[in-house]
XYZ file of C-alpha atoms in Angstrom:
109
model
C -212.514 310.344 117.633
C -210.807 309.278 120.835
C -211.772 305.761 121.897
C -211.697 304.342 125.397
C -210.016 300.954 125.158
C -210.819 298.536 127.967
C -208.804 295.368 128.307
C -208.482 292.682 130.967
C -205.352 290.828 131.910
C -204.528 288.109 134.381
C -201.052 289.646 134.475
C -200.546 291.723 137.623
C -198.540 294.563 136.051
C -197.722 296.127 132.701
C -194.207 294.654 132.942
C -195.649 291.161 133.409
C -198.012 291.721 130.472
C -195.118 292.827 128.263
C -193.007 289.848 129.358
C -195.827 287.354 128.754
C -196.828 288.577 125.278
C -193.727 290.442 124.141
C -194.707 293.044 121.588
C -197.985 291.320 120.725
C -200.416 292.916 123.153
C -202.960 295.723 123.167
C -200.498 298.393 124.364
C -198.529 298.051 121.131
C -201.508 298.451 118.836
C -201.249 300.955 116.029
C -202.376 304.565 116.219
C -203.195 304.853 119.929
C -202.044 308.503 120.144
C -205.394 309.856 121.389
C -206.815 306.715 122.953
C -207.574 306.358 126.639
C -206.402 302.855 127.575
C -207.596 301.110 130.715
C -206.197 297.698 131.511
C -207.615 295.834 134.478
C -204.554 293.989 135.780
C -204.754 290.899 137.970
C -208.251 290.264 136.699
C -209.939 287.288 138.319
C -213.467 288.071 137.116
C -215.029 286.827 133.911
C -214.676 289.103 130.875
C -218.461 289.623 130.610
C -218.586 290.832 134.217
C -215.751 293.323 133.716
C -216.982 294.515 130.316
C -220.602 294.875 131.511
C -219.359 297.041 134.362
C -217.826 299.455 131.835
C -220.779 299.257 129.452
C -223.248 300.316 132.136
C -221.104 303.249 133.353
C -219.527 304.800 130.270
C -220.593 308.028 128.582
C -222.680 307.232 125.468
C -220.617 309.767 123.490
C -217.464 307.749 124.146
C -216.410 305.053 121.714
C -215.875 302.011 123.906
C -213.509 299.335 122.575
C -213.449 296.027 124.454
C -210.351 294.000 123.615
C -208.403 291.083 125.018
C -204.951 291.963 126.330
C -203.291 289.609 123.825
C -204.601 291.510 120.810
C -202.257 293.670 118.771
C -203.985 295.777 116.116
C -201.530 296.462 113.292
C -203.792 298.461 110.971
C -202.736 302.129 111.238
C -206.181 303.207 110.053
C -208.269 301.118 112.447
C -209.541 304.117 114.431
C -210.638 305.887 111.248
C -212.339 302.683 110.053
C -214.045 302.325 113.424
C -215.255 305.931 113.220
C -216.533 305.372 109.674
C -218.394 302.193 110.580
C -219.929 303.693 113.727
C -221.536 306.360 111.563
C -223.510 303.533 109.937
C -223.922 301.009 112.804
C -224.426 301.314 116.566
C -222.145 298.376 117.370
C -219.108 297.218 115.406
C -217.240 294.001 116.129
C -214.369 291.968 114.832
C -213.560 288.353 115.478
C -210.491 286.944 113.828
C -209.127 288.400 110.650
C -209.659 288.269 106.916
C -206.437 286.314 106.293
C -205.818 284.332 109.485
C -202.767 282.081 109.583
C -201.594 280.254 112.674
C -197.883 281.033 112.395
C -195.149 282.745 114.410
C -195.218 285.206 116.028
C -198.981 285.489 116.564
C -199.933 282.056 117.805
C -202.924 281.522 120.031
C -202.020 280.834 123.622
């Protein structure tokens, strides 16, 4: 499976995104070897507007992942888990984590 990851950022460039979030952003997520990553830089639109634009235009055979730019996925098996869960469900989502702690270095902004 090769997901298309769509993310939005108010940062204007990748360098600005990396400076703002350091290593804790979507580009540093685990196991992105075969992923197609699209980041909409300098985004001034609402997330629903940007995401709906992709939802209405993407190929139904593509696995579309909508993620904030300040998300860093550290599970090396997340793509395999996503593939497994999409065999059972049409839509899979995650909000938060199973063991959330508000500590350095992953504080909310």
